[in-house]
Coordinates of C-alpha atoms and ligand atoms in Angstrom, one line a residue:
Chain A
M1 CA 126.4 131.2 74.1
S2 CA 122.9 130.0 73.4
E3 CA 122.4 131.8 70.1
K4 CA 124.0 129.1 68.1
A5 CA 121.0 127.0 67.3
S6 CA 122.9 124.6 65.0
G7 CA 125.3 123.5 67.8
T8 CA 128.3 121.2 67.5
E9 CA 128.5 118.2 65.2
I10 CA 129.8 115.0 66.5
P11 CA 130.6 112.2 64.1
V12 CA 130.1 108.6 65.4
G13 CA 131.4 105.5 63.6
P14 CA 131.7 103.6 61.3
Q15 CA 133.9 101.5 63.5
H16 CA 132.5 102.0 67.0
P17 CA 132.1 100.1 70.2
S18 CA 128.3 99.9 70.5
L19 CA 126.9 98.3 67.4
K20 CA 128.5 95.3 65.7
E21 CA 127.9 96.7 62.3
P22 CA 129.3 99.7 60.6
A23 CA 127.1 102.8 60.6
N24 CA 127.9 106.4 60.8
F25 CA 125.9 109.1 62.6
T26 CA 126.5 112.8 62.6
L27 CA 124.8 114.2 65.7
T28 CA 124.2 117.9 66.1
V29 CA 124.2 118.7 69.8
D30 CA 123.5 121.6 71.9
G31 CA 125.2 121.0 75.2
E32 CA 124.2 117.4 75.9
V33 CA 121.0 117.4 74.0
I34 CA 120.8 116.2 70.5
T35 CA 119.1 118.6 68.1
G36 CA 119.6 116.8 64.9
A37 CA 120.9 113.5 63.5
Q38 CA 122.0 112.3 60.1
M39 CA 122.9 108.8 59.2
K40 CA 125.1 107.2 56.7
L41 CA 124.3 103.5 56.4
S42 CA 125.8 102.3 53.2
Y43 CA 128.9 100.7 54.6
N44 CA 127.4 97.2 54.2
H45 CA 126.1 97.7 50.7
R46 CA 127.2 94.7 48.6
G47 CA 125.0 94.9 45.6
I48 CA 123.0 91.8 46.2
E49 CA 119.9 92.9 44.2
Q50 CA 122.2 93.3 41.2
A51 CA 124.0 90.0 41.8
V52 CA 120.8 88.0 42.1
L53 CA 119.8 88.9 38.5
S54 CA 122.6 86.7 37.3
K55 CA 121.6 83.7 39.4
S56 CA 119.0 81.1 38.8
Y57 CA 116.0 81.0 41.1
I58 CA 117.5 78.2 43.1
E59 CA 120.9 79.9 43.5
A60 CA 119.2 83.1 44.4
I61 CA 117.7 81.5 47.5
Y62 CA 121.2 81.0 48.9
L63 CA 122.4 84.4 47.9
L64 CA 119.4 86.1 49.4
E65 CA 119.8 84.1 52.6
R66 CA 123.1 85.8 53.1
I67 CA 121.6 89.3 53.1
C68 CA 121.4 88.9 56.8
G69 CA 122.7 86.2 59.2
I70 CA 120.1 87.0 61.9
C71 CA 117.0 86.8 59.8
S72 CA 118.2 84.5 57.0
H73 CA 115.0 82.3 57.1
A74 CA 112.9 85.4 56.7
H75 CA 114.6 86.3 53.4
T76 CA 114.5 82.8 52.0
S77 CA 110.8 82.4 53.0
A78 CA 109.7 85.7 51.5
F79 CA 111.5 84.9 48.3
T80 CA 110.4 81.3 47.9
Q81 CA 106.8 82.2 48.8
G82 CA 106.9 84.8 46.0
V83 CA 108.3 82.4 43.4
E84 CA 105.8 79.7 44.5
E85 CA 103.0 82.2 43.9
L86 CA 104.4 82.9 40.4
L87 CA 104.5 79.2 39.7
D88 CA 101.1 78.5 41.4
L89 CA 102.6 75.8 43.6
E90 CA 100.7 74.5 46.6
V91 CA 103.2 73.9 49.4
P92 CA 102.3 70.7 51.4
P93 CA 101.2 71.2 55.0
R94 CA 104.1 69.5 56.6
A95 CA 106.5 71.8 54.8
R96 CA 104.5 74.8 55.9
Y97 CA 104.7 73.6 59.5
I98 CA 108.4 73.2 59.3
R99 CA 108.8 76.7 57.8
T100 CA 106.8 78.1 60.7
L101 CA 108.8 76.2 63.2
I102 CA 112.1 77.4 61.9
G103 CA 110.7 80.9 61.5
E104 CA 109.7 81.0 65.2
L105 CA 113.0 79.6 66.4
E106 CA 114.7 82.3 64.5
R107 CA 112.4 84.9 66.0
I108 CA 113.4 83.7 69.5
H109 CA 117.1 83.8 68.6
S110 CA 116.8 87.2 67.1
H111 CA 114.9 88.7 70.1
M112 CA 117.2 87.1 72.6
L113 CA 120.1 88.5 70.7
W114 CA 118.5 91.9 70.8
L115 CA 117.8 91.6 74.5
G116 CA 121.4 91.0 75.1
V117 CA 122.6 93.8 72.9
A118 CA 120.2 96.2 74.6
G119 CA 121.5 95.1 77.9
H120 CA 125.0 95.9 76.7
E121 CA 124.0 99.3 75.4
I122 CA 122.7 100.4 78.8
G123 CA 125.7 99.1 80.5
F124 CA 124.0 96.0 82.0
D125 CA 126.3 93.3 80.8
T126 CA 124.9 90.7 83.1
L127 CA 121.7 90.7 81.1
W128 CA 123.8 90.5 77.9
Q129 CA 125.5 87.3 79.1
Y130 CA 122.3 85.8 80.5
A131 CA 120.4 86.4 77.3
W132 CA 123.1 85.1 75.0
R133 CA 123.6 82.0 77.1
D134 CA 119.9 81.1 77.0
R135 CA 119.9 81.8 73.3
E136 CA 122.2 78.8 72.9
I137 CA 119.3 76.5 73.5
V138 CA 117.7 77.7 70.3
M139 CA 120.9 77.7 68.4
D140 CA 121.4 74.1 69.4
L141 CA 117.9 73.2 68.2
L142 CA 118.5 74.9 64.9
E143 CA 121.8 73.2 64.4
E144 CA 120.2 69.8 65.2
I145 CA 117.3 70.3 62.8
T146 CA 119.0 72.0 59.9
G147 CA 122.7 71.4 60.3
N148 CA 123.8 74.9 60.6
R149 CA 123.7 77.5 63.4
V150 CA 123.1 80.6 61.3
H151 CA 122.2 80.0 57.7
Y152 CA 119.7 77.2 57.8
S153 CA 119.0 76.8 54.1
I154 CA 115.9 74.8 54.8
N155 CA 113.7 76.4 52.2
T156 CA 113.6 75.4 48.7
I157 CA 111.1 76.3 46.0
G158 CA 108.0 74.3 46.7
G159 CA 108.8 73.1 50.1
V160 CA 111.6 72.4 52.5
R161 CA 114.8 70.3 52.3
E162 CA 115.0 68.6 55.6
D163 CA 112.4 66.5 57.5
L164 CA 111.6 66.7 61.1
T165 CA 111.9 63.4 63.0
D166 CA 110.0 62.4 66.1
E167 CA 113.1 62.7 68.2
H168 CA 113.5 66.3 66.9
C169 CA 110.0 67.1 68.1
E170 CA 110.8 65.7 71.5
T171 CA 114.1 67.7 71.9
I172 CA 112.3 70.8 70.7
L173 CA 109.6 70.4 73.4
E174 CA 112.2 69.8 76.0
G175 CA 114.2 72.8 74.9
M176 CA 111.1 74.9 74.9
D177 CA 110.4 73.9 78.5
D178 CA 113.8 75.0 79.6
L179 CA 113.5 78.2 77.7
A180 CA 110.0 79.0 78.9
E181 CA 111.3 79.0 82.4
R182 CA 114.0 81.5 81.6
I183 CA 111.5 83.7 79.7
D184 CA 109.2 83.8 82.7
F185 CA 112.2 84.9 84.7
Y186 CA 112.9 87.7 82.2
Q187 CA 109.3 88.7 82.0
E188 CA 109.3 89.2 85.7
T189 CA 112.7 90.8 86.2
V190 CA 113.6 92.8 83.2
P191 CA 110.8 95.4 83.2
N192 CA 111.0 95.8 87.0
E193 CA 114.8 95.9 87.3
E194 CA 116.0 99.3 88.4
T195 CA 118.8 99.7 85.9
V196 CA 116.6 98.9 83.0
R197 CA 113.9 101.2 84.1
M198 CA 116.2 104.1 84.6
R199 CA 117.7 103.8 81.2
C200 CA 114.7 102.8 79.2
E201 CA 111.6 104.4 80.7
D202 CA 110.5 107.4 78.6
V203 CA 113.5 107.2 76.4
G204 CA 113.2 107.2 72.7
V205 CA 109.5 107.6 72.8
V206 CA 107.6 107.1 69.5
P207 CA 104.0 108.1 70.0
E208 CA 101.3 106.3 68.1
D209 CA 100.6 109.1 65.6
L210 CA 104.3 109.3 64.7
A211 CA 104.5 105.5 64.3
R212 CA 101.6 105.6 62.0
E213 CA 102.9 108.6 60.1
Y214 CA 106.3 107.0 59.5
C215 CA 104.8 103.5 59.0
A216 CA 106.8 101.9 61.8
V217 CA 106.7 98.1 61.5
G218 CA 107.3 95.2 63.8
A219 CA 108.0 95.5 67.5
V220 CA 108.5 99.3 67.2
G221 CA 105.1 99.8 65.8
R222 CA 103.5 97.3 68.2
A223 CA 105.1 99.0 71.2
S224 CA 103.5 102.2 70.1
G225 CA 100.1 100.7 69.9
V226 CA 100.0 99.9 66.2
P227 CA 98.9 96.2 66.0
T228 CA 100.4 95.2 62.7
D229 CA 101.6 91.7 62.3
V230 CA 101.7 90.0 58.9
R231 CA 101.3 86.6 60.6
K232 CA 97.8 87.7 61.6
D233 CA 96.9 90.1 58.9
A234 CA 97.8 87.9 55.9
P235 CA 98.7 84.5 57.3
Y236 CA 101.3 82.6 55.4
A237 CA 103.0 79.2 56.1
A238 CA 101.0 77.6 58.9
Y239 CA 100.1 80.7 60.9
D240 CA 96.3 80.3 60.3
D241 CA 96.4 76.9 62.0
V242 CA 98.1 78.0 65.2
D243 CA 96.9 80.2 68.1
F244 CA 99.0 83.2 69.2
D245 CA 98.5 86.7 70.3
V246 CA 99.9 89.9 68.9
I247 CA 101.6 91.6 71.8
T248 CA 101.1 95.4 71.9
D249 CA 101.9 98.1 74.3
D250 CA 100.9 101.8 74.2
R251 CA 103.8 103.5 75.9
G252 CA 106.0 103.7 72.9
D253 CA 109.3 103.9 74.8
L254 CA 112.2 101.5 75.0
L255 CA 110.8 99.7 78.0
A256 CA 107.6 99.0 76.0
R257 CA 109.7 97.6 73.2
T258 CA 111.5 95.4 75.6
V259 CA 108.3 94.1 77.1
V260 CA 106.8 93.5 73.6
R261 CA 109.9 91.6 72.4
I262 CA 110.0 89.4 75.5
G263 CA 106.3 88.8 75.1
E264 CA 106.8 87.8 71.6
I265 CA 109.4 85.2 72.6
A266 CA 106.7 83.7 74.9
Q267 CA 104.3 83.6 72.0
A268 CA 106.9 82.0 69.8
I269 CA 107.4 79.3 72.3
R270 CA 103.6 78.8 72.3
I271 CA 103.6 78.5 68.5
I272 CA 106.5 76.1 68.5
R273 CA 104.9 73.8 71.0
Q274 CA 101.7 73.6 68.9
V275 CA 103.7 72.9 65.8
A276 CA 105.8 70.2 67.4
K277 CA 102.7 68.5 68.7
R278 CA 100.5 68.8 65.7
I279 CA 102.8 68.6 62.7
P280 CA 100.9 66.7 60.0
E281 CA 102.4 63.8 58.0
G282 CA 103.0 64.2 54.4
D283 CA 105.3 65.3 51.6
L284 CA 108.0 67.9 51.9
K285 CA 107.8 69.2 48.4
A286 CA 105.0 70.4 46.2
S287 CA 106.1 68.4 43.3
A288 CA 108.3 65.4 42.7
K289 CA 109.9 66.9 39.6
P290 CA 113.4 68.3 40.0
P291 CA 113.2 72.1 40.7
Q292 CA 115.1 72.9 37.5
A293 CA 112.2 71.5 35.5
L294 CA 109.7 73.7 37.3
L295 CA 111.9 76.8 37.2
A296 CA 112.6 76.6 33.5
Q297 CA 109.0 77.9 33.0
V298 CA 108.4 80.7 35.4
P299 CA 105.7 82.7 33.7
E300 CA 106.2 86.4 33.0
D301 CA 104.7 88.2 35.9
D302 CA 105.5 90.0 39.1
V303 CA 104.7 89.4 42.7
V304 CA 104.9 91.0 46.1
S305 CA 105.5 88.7 49.0
R306 CA 105.3 89.7 52.7
Y307 CA 106.7 88.0 55.7
E308 CA 106.8 89.0 59.4
A309 CA 110.6 88.9 60.1
P310 CA 111.7 89.3 63.7
R311 CA 112.2 93.0 63.1
G312 CA 108.9 93.6 61.3
E313 CA 107.3 93.4 57.9
L314 CA 109.6 92.2 55.1
I315 CA 108.7 92.7 51.5
H316 CA 110.2 91.0 48.5
Y317 CA 109.2 92.0 45.1
V318 CA 110.1 89.6 42.3
R319 CA 109.6 90.1 38.6
A320 CA 110.0 87.2 36.3
D321 CA 110.5 87.6 32.6
G322 CA 110.0 84.0 31.5
T323 CA 113.6 83.0 31.7
D324 CA 115.3 81.0 34.4
T325 CA 116.7 84.0 36.2
P326 CA 114.7 86.8 37.9
A327 CA 114.4 90.1 36.0
R328 CA 114.2 92.2 39.2
V329 CA 114.2 91.5 42.9
H330 CA 113.6 94.3 45.2
I331 CA 113.7 94.0 49.0
R332 CA 112.2 96.4 51.5
V333 CA 113.5 95.4 54.9
P334 CA 111.8 96.3 58.2
T335 CA 114.8 98.3 59.5
L336 CA 114.5 100.7 56.6
A337 CA 110.9 101.4 57.6
N338 CA 111.9 102.1 61.2
W339 CA 114.9 104.4 60.7
P340 CA 112.9 107.6 60.4
T341 CA 111.5 107.0 63.9
V342 CA 115.0 106.8 65.2
V343 CA 116.0 110.2 63.8
E344 CA 112.8 111.7 65.3
S345 CA 113.3 110.1 68.7
L346 CA 117.0 111.0 68.8
K347 CA 116.1 114.7 68.7
G348 CA 115.8 116.0 72.2
S349 CA 117.4 113.0 73.9
Y350 CA 120.8 113.0 75.5
I351 CA 124.0 111.9 73.8
A352 CA 124.5 109.2 76.3
D353 CA 121.2 107.6 75.2
T354 CA 122.2 107.4 71.5
P355 CA 123.3 103.8 71.5
I356 CA 120.2 102.4 73.2
V357 CA 117.8 104.6 71.1
V358 CA 119.5 103.4 67.9
A359 CA 119.6 99.8 69.1
G360 CA 116.0 100.1 70.3
I361 CA 114.6 99.4 66.8
D362 CA 116.9 96.4 66.5
P363 CA 118.6 97.8 63.4
C364 CA 120.0 95.4 60.9
I365 CA 122.4 97.4 58.8
S366 CA 123.4 94.6 56.5
C367 CA 119.8 94.4 55.4
T368 CA 119.3 98.0 55.0
S369 CA 122.4 99.3 53.3
R370 CA 121.6 101.1 50.1
I371 CA 123.5 103.4 48.0
G372 CA 122.6 106.9 46.9
V373 CA 124.3 108.3 43.8
E374 CA 125.9 111.7 44.1
T375 CA 125.9 113.5 40.9
D376 CA 127.3 116.8 39.6
G377 CA 123.7 118.1 39.4
N378 CA 123.7 118.3 35.6
H379 CA 121.3 115.5 35.0
G380 CA 117.8 116.6 34.8
G381 CA 116.7 118.2 38.0
E382 CA 118.8 118.5 41.1
N383 CA 120.6 115.3 41.6
A384 CA 117.9 113.4 39.8
F385 CA 118.3 110.8 37.2
D386 CA 115.8 109.2 35.0
L387 CA 116.4 105.6 34.0
D388 CA 118.1 106.3 30.7
E389 CA 120.4 108.8 32.2
L390 CA 121.2 106.5 35.0
R391 CA 122.1 103.8 32.5
E392 CA 124.3 106.2 30.5
Y393 CA 125.9 107.4 33.7
G394 CA 126.6 103.8 34.7
I395 CA 128.2 102.9 31.4
E396 CA 130.4 106.0 31.6
W397 CA 131.4 105.2 35.1
Y398 CA 132.4 101.6 34.2
D399 CA 134.3 102.8 31.2
D400 CA 136.3 105.1 33.3
R401 CA 136.9 102.4 35.7
S402 CA 138.1 99.8 33.2
D403 CA 141.3 101.9 32.7
V404 CA 142.2 101.3 36.3
E405 CA 142.9 97.8 37.2
R406 CA 141.7 98.1 40.8
P407 CA 140.2 101.3 42.2
S408 CA 142.8 102.9 44.4
L409 CA 142.1 103.0 48.1
D410 CA 142.3 106.7 48.6
G411 CA 140.1 107.7 45.7
D412 CA 137.3 105.6 47.1
E413 CA 134.7 108.3 47.6
R414 CA 134.3 108.6 43.9
T415 CA 130.7 108.3 42.8
V416 CA 129.1 106.1 45.4
S417 CA 128.4 107.5 48.7
G418 CA 126.0 106.7 51.5
G419 CA 122.5 107.8 51.9
T420 CA 119.4 106.4 53.4
R421 CA 117.4 107.5 50.4
G422 CA 117.8 106.3 46.9
D423 CA 117.8 102.8 45.6
R424 CA 120.4 100.2 45.0
A425 CA 121.4 101.4 41.7
Chain B
M1 CA 163.2 90.7 76.9
G2 CA 161.9 89.1 73.7
R3 CA 160.8 86.2 75.8
I4 CA 158.8 88.3 78.1
I5 CA 157.1 90.1 75.3
D6 CA 156.2 86.8 73.6
W7 CA 154.9 85.4 76.8
A8 CA 152.7 88.4 77.4
R9 CA 151.4 88.4 73.9
N10 CA 150.5 84.8 73.9
R11 CA 148.8 84.9 77.2
S12 CA 146.2 87.5 76.6
P13 CA 145.7 88.6 73.0
W14 CA 143.1 91.3 72.7
I15 CA 140.9 91.1 69.7
L16 CA 139.2 93.8 67.7
H17 CA 136.3 92.7 65.7
L18 CA 135.5 94.6 62.5
N19 CA 132.6 94.1 60.2
C20 CA 133.6 94.9 56.6
G21 CA 130.2 94.3 55.0
S22 CA 129.4 90.9 56.3
C23 CA 125.9 89.5 56.6
N24 CA 126.1 89.5 60.5
G25 CA 126.3 85.7 60.6
C26 CA 130.1 85.7 61.3
D27 CA 129.7 88.6 63.6
I28 CA 127.2 87.1 65.9
E29 CA 129.3 83.9 66.0
T30 CA 132.4 85.9 66.8
I31 CA 130.7 87.7 69.6
D32 CA 129.2 84.4 70.7
A33 CA 132.7 83.1 71.3
L34 CA 132.9 85.7 74.1
M35 CA 129.7 84.5 75.7
P36 CA 129.3 82.1 78.6
R37 CA 129.0 79.0 76.4
Y38 CA 132.4 79.4 74.8
D39 CA 133.8 82.1 77.1
I40 CA 137.2 82.8 75.5
E41 CA 137.7 85.4 78.1
R42 CA 138.9 82.7 80.5
F43 CA 142.0 82.4 78.3
G44 CA 142.6 86.1 78.6
I45 CA 141.2 86.9 75.2
Q46 CA 139.1 90.0 75.3
Q47 CA 137.2 92.0 72.9
K48 CA 138.4 95.6 72.7
D49 CA 136.7 98.6 71.3
T50 CA 139.5 100.5 69.9
P51 CA 142.2 99.4 67.4
R52 CA 144.9 101.0 69.5
H53 CA 144.5 98.4 72.2
A54 CA 144.2 95.3 70.0
D55 CA 146.6 92.6 69.0
I56 CA 144.4 90.6 66.7
L57 CA 142.0 92.0 64.1
V58 CA 139.1 89.7 63.4
A59 CA 137.7 90.9 60.2
T60 CA 134.5 89.5 58.6
G61 CA 132.8 90.1 55.4
P62 CA 133.9 90.5 51.8
V63 CA 135.0 94.1 52.2
T64 CA 132.7 96.6 50.5
E65 CA 134.2 99.5 48.7
Q66 CA 133.0 101.8 51.5
M67 CA 134.7 99.8 54.1
A68 CA 138.0 99.2 52.3
P69 CA 139.7 102.5 53.3
R70 CA 138.3 102.1 56.8
L71 CA 139.7 98.6 57.2
K72 CA 143.1 99.9 56.1
R73 CA 142.9 102.7 58.5
V74 CA 142.0 100.5 61.4
Y75 CA 144.8 98.2 60.5
E76 CA 147.3 101.0 60.4
Q77 CA 146.1 102.2 63.8
M78 CA 146.8 98.9 65.5
P79 CA 150.2 98.8 67.3
E80 CA 152.8 96.3 66.2
P81 CA 153.0 93.4 66.4
K82 CA 149.6 92.7 64.9
L83 CA 147.8 89.7 63.5
V84 CA 144.9 89.5 61.2
I85 CA 142.3 86.8 61.1
A86 CA 139.8 86.6 58.1
A87 CA 136.8 85.0 59.7
G88 CA 134.3 83.4 57.3
S89 CA 134.2 82.3 53.7
C90 CA 133.5 85.7 52.4
A91 CA 136.3 87.3 54.4
S92 CA 138.6 84.6 52.9
T93 CA 137.7 84.7 49.3
G94 CA 134.6 86.8 48.7
G95 CA 132.3 83.8 49.1
V96 CA 128.9 84.2 47.8
F97 CA 129.5 87.9 47.1
Y98 CA 132.3 87.1 44.7
D99 CA 131.8 89.4 41.7
C100 CA 129.4 91.8 43.3
Y101 CA 130.1 95.2 42.0
N102 CA 130.6 96.8 45.4
C103 CA 132.7 94.1 46.9
R104 CA 136.4 93.3 47.0
E105 CA 137.4 89.7 47.2
G106 CA 138.0 89.2 50.8
I107 CA 140.2 90.9 53.4
D108 CA 143.5 90.0 51.8
D109 CA 142.6 92.3 48.9
V110 CA 143.2 95.2 51.3
I111 CA 145.5 94.2 54.1
P112 CA 147.7 91.2 54.7
V113 CA 146.0 88.3 56.5
D114 CA 147.7 85.8 58.8
M115 CA 145.0 83.2 59.2
Y116 CA 141.9 82.3 57.2
I117 CA 139.0 80.6 59.0
P118 CA 136.5 79.3 56.5
G119 CA 132.9 78.4 57.2
C120 CA 129.7 80.2 56.5
P121 CA 129.5 81.3 59.2
T122 CA 132.6 80.2 61.1
S123 CA 131.5 78.5 64.2
P124 CA 132.8 79.8 67.5
E125 CA 134.8 76.6 68.0
A126 CA 136.6 77.1 64.7
L127 CA 137.3 80.7 65.7
I128 CA 138.8 79.7 69.0
D129 CA 140.8 77.0 67.4
G130 CA 142.0 79.5 64.8
I131 CA 143.2 82.0 67.3
V132 CA 145.0 79.4 69.3
K133 CA 146.8 78.0 66.2
L134 CA 147.7 81.5 65.1
L135 CA 149.2 82.3 68.4
A136 CA 151.2 79.1 68.4
E137 CA 152.4 79.8 64.9
S138 CA 153.4 83.4 65.5
G139 CA 155.1 82.4 68.8
K140 CA 157.2 79.9 66.8
E141 CA 158.1 82.5 64.3
A142 CA 159.2 85.1 66.8
Q143 CA 161.2 82.4 68.5
A144 CA 162.9 81.4 65.4
E145 CA 163.7 85.0 64.6
R146 CA 165.3 85.5 68.0
L147 CA 167.2 82.3 67.7
A148 CA 168.5 83.3 64.4
E149 CA 169.7 86.6 65.8
K150 CA 171.4 85.0 68.8
K151 CA 172.9 81.9 67.4
P152 CA 173.1 82.2 63.6
E153 CA 175.3 79.1 63.5
I154 CA 172.5 76.8 64.6
V155 CA 170.1 77.8 62.0
E156 CA 172.6 77.9 59.3
E157 CA 173.7 74.4 60.1
G158 CA 170.1 73.4 59.6
T159 CA 169.4 72.0 63.0
P160 CA 165.6 71.8 63.4
I161 CA 164.5 74.8 65.4
D162 CA 162.4 72.7 67.8
E163 CA 165.5 70.8 69.0
A164 CA 167.6 73.9 69.2
V165 CA 165.1 75.6 71.6
P166 CA 165.8 74.5 75.2
K167 CA 162.7 73.0 76.9
E168 CA 161.1 75.0 79.7
P169 CA 159.4 73.7 82.7
D170 CA 155.6 74.1 82.8
A171 CA 155.7 76.5 85.7
D172 CA 154.1 79.5 84.0
R173 CA 151.1 78.0 82.4
T174 CA 148.8 76.5 85.0
E175 CA 146.3 79.3 85.5
T176 CA 143.9 78.6 82.6
D177 CA 144.1 74.9 82.7
D178 CA 141.4 73.9 85.1
A179 CA 138.2 75.1 83.3
P180 CA 136.2 72.2 81.8
Q181 CA 136.3 72.2 78.1
E182 CA 133.5 72.5 75.7
G183 CA 134.2 72.4 72.0
A184 CA 137.5 74.2 72.2
D185 CA 140.8 72.7 73.0
E186 CA 143.2 74.1 75.4
P187 CA 145.4 76.7 73.7
E188 CA 148.6 74.9 72.8
P189 CA 151.2 76.1 75.2
V190 CA 153.7 78.0 73.3
E191 CA 157.2 77.4 74.2
V192 CA 159.1 80.5 75.2
Ligands
LIG501 S1 130.9 83.8 55.5 FE1 128.7 83.5 55.4 S2 128.0 83.9 57.5 FE2 130.0 84.8 57.3 S3 129.7 86.9 56.7 FE3 130.0 85.8 54.8 S4 128.0 85.2 54.1 FE4 127.8 85.8 56.3

């Protein structure tokens, strides 16, 4: 029986109980042990990078915000920081503090959400309900400050749109006191709780050399002992004015990631307290001119902007061509950097551990979805296009399509299909 | 018999949540409705993992080309009678993703929708309110249908349906009534 090295293939997804987003895995198993894994992540591909090219810089903020509902502030901040650099705008300190504050509130909300989902994946629903209940403290604060629970839309080019009042600062401090108590509780109980230990210890291990080789970012990297954090390495917003520690661990397993994330919540509370106490007076925007006037003259240039999103380092690349719309926006999200470590750590673990190993990197599929183009292999090398061929292929494809009013449902697997490689065409 | 089915359906609708390419915003809010703060489970509403157990499909997102056939398949797998809620602006119309090359224009491009809940994202309160209204509405419809079957003359004569339905005592709807409310209203009792 054991000769068959390839084993059985088990497809999982796209609609499946464990993650809230569509993803499809093909696991190759030998008995109960996984020997190989393949992923198809493109179910959420919407074509935002293309759509943003037809929007003005201001409209683009709100479109890019909707890449992901969990780290919306990360995307807008990365984009606005990039455009500000292009325009050479100096963001006033008060605005930088407000950005930091919202960013850290968002980090707490994202990590609490993860803690809950991780609890759910290991069958520990009590933790799920606890974590999501305590998360409401942050959601309420965000709603009070910005007016919305999920898409805060507080960034604009050159500053922020809403001010923080003194009452806000007080409610924030009160909320943080409540939350800090809960986080102390989690810090004490979660890593010592028997259920969590049994499911997480030595599961999905990513050793340091593997993390470095695959360039793991965020909490995944930090839990494997790679102390990368854009907030420390290349401070933006107000991070050079506040004190905080980069939490690391060297075990590299799921328990380490849990510990790191809970530790980061504690650090975020520390940052928020400092911001709420020390926020300087001043303007909210870099310039009193209406943004349209500024943005009519974005110089021809390109910029790479980095931001430490809750899941790790987020990179936005913006190229301006002197008009009022961007010429190219490219986004490298942290989840994309962390996927290879999942494939590696899935190999050799049990089928039953799949959900928690996958959830362990806190995947955000709506950020990550890209599309690979399947070709007939006649273009250049094997399945490879150069830019002109791609353009030609695109024009042909759209011509074919224009005959059909709406693509029919069954013929859907035409030319686009999933793949982790490749770019958004 | 019809009354019993209606009663059972209206008391504990099981929902299936399906992400059709949304940004996660509406999804976390939908799941949030199940959490202790909003806790729709106290009304018997439960999140189910398989379409075969679900009564209500809560679909979010503008429907990407990749998800369209899957959405259709999930819809077909649900047993009758089934209801569909499009949660969020982009599920209703395409929202910000209108005109993206890989997106349809909302759920109703693919399957019939019974209720649209706008908002970007829809708040859990809105979602709960939507489910309750949808149930009330569908309860009324089923009632009218049965009535039309039994007593065609009433409907033909144009008597308002509400008056034609005999009032029932409140006996069977006390269980859920004592929990203190936050945000959401009590589900409107549906007359059976
Ligand atoms: S309606 Fe808004 S929050 Fe909801 S999925 Fe669409 S973009 Fe996201």
